[in-house]
mmCIF file of C-alpha atoms in Angstrom:
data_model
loop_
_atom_site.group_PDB
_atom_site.id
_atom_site.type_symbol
_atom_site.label_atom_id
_atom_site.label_comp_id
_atom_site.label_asym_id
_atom_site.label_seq_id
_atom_site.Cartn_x
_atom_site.Cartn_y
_atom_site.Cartn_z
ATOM 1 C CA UNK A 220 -63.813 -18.495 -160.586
ATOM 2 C CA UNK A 221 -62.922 -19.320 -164.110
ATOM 3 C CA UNK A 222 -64.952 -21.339 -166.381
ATOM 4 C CA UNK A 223 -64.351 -24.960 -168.116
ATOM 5 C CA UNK A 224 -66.187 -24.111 -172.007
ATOM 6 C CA UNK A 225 -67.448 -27.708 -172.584
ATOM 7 C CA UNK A 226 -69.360 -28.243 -176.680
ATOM 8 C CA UNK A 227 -72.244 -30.558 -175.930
ATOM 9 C CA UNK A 228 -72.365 -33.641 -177.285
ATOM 10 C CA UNK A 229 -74.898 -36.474 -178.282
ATOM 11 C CA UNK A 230 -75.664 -38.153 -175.280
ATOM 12 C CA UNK A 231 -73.935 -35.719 -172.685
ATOM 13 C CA UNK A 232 -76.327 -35.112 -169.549
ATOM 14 C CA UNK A 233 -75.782 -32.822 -167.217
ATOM 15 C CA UNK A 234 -75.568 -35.335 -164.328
ATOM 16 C CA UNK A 235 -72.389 -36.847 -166.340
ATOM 17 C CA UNK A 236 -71.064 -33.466 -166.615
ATOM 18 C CA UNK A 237 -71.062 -32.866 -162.916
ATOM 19 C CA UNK A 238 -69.670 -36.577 -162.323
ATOM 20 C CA UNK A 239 -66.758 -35.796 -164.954
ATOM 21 C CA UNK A 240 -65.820 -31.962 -163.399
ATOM 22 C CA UNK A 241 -66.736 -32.213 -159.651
ATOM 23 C CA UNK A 242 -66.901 -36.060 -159.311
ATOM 24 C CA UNK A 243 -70.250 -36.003 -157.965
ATOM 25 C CA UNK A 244 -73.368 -36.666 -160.480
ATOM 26 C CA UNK A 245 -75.759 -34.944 -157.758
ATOM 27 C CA UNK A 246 -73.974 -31.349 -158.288
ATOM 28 C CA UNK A 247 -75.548 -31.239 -161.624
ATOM 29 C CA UNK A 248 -78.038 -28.467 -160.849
ATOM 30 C CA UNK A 249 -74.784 -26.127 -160.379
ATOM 31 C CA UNK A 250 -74.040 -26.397 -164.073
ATOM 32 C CA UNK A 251 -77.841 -26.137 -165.356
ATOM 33 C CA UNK A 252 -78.311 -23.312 -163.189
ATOM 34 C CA UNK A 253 -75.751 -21.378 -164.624
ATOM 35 C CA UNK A 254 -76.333 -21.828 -167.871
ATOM 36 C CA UNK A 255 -79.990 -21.311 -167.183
ATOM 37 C CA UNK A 256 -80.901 -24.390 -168.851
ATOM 38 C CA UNK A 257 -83.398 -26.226 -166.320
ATOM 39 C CA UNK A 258 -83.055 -29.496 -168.793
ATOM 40 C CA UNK A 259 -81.142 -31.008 -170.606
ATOM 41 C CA UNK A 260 -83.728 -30.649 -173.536
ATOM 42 C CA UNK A 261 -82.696 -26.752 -173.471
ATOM 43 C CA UNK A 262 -79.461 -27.598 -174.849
ATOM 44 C CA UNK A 263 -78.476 -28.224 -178.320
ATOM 45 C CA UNK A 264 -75.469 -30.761 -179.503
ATOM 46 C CA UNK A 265 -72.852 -28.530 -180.175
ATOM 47 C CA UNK A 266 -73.662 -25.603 -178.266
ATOM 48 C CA UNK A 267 -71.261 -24.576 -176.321
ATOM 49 C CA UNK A 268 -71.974 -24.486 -172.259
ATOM 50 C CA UNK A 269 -69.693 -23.384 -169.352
ATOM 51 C CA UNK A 270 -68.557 -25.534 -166.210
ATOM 52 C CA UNK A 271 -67.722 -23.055 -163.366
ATOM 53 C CA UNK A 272 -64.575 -24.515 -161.422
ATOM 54 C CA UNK A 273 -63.374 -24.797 -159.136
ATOM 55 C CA UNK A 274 -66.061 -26.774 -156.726
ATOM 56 C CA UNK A 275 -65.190 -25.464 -153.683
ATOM 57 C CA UNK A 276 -65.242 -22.015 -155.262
ATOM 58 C CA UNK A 277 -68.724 -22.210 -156.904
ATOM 59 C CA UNK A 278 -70.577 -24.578 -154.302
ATOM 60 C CA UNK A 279 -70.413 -21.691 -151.353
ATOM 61 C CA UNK A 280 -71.872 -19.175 -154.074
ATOM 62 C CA UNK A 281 -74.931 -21.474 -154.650
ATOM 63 C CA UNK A 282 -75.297 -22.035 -151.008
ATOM 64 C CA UNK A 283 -75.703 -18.398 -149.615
ATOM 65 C CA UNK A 284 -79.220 -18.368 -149.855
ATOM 66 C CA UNK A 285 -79.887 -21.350 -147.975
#
C-alpha cells in the first residue's frame, strides 16, 4: 500500500475524493475510515489527509471482516 497525501480544500467531500482516486463516489467510507474522520465536518481546510491506493489493494483489507 502506499498513500496519496491529499491538503483539503474548501468544498472537497469525501465522496468527490473517492470519485477522483478510485472512480467510484460510493468508496468514500474507505478514505474516512482511515483517517478516522466519520464526517466530513472532522476535517479542517488545509489539513492534510491520506488516500490509500491502490483500490484493489485497500478494498480486500476493508472487506475481511465481512
Amino acid at each position: 500500500l502506499r498513500d496519496i497525501d491529499y491538503t483539503w480544500k474548501m468544498g472537497d467531500r469525501f465522496f468527490k475524493l473517492a470519485d477522483k482516486f478510485y472512480g467510484d463516489a460510493t468508496l468514500w467510507w474507505i478514505i474516512a475510515w482511515y483517517n478516522q474522520k466519520p464526517t466530513e465536518s472532522h476535517v479542517t481546510t488545509g489539513e492534510v489527509i491520506m488516500i490509500p491506493q491502490p483500490l484493489d489493494a485497500v478494498l480486500p483489507i476493508f472487506m475481511q471482516g465481512s
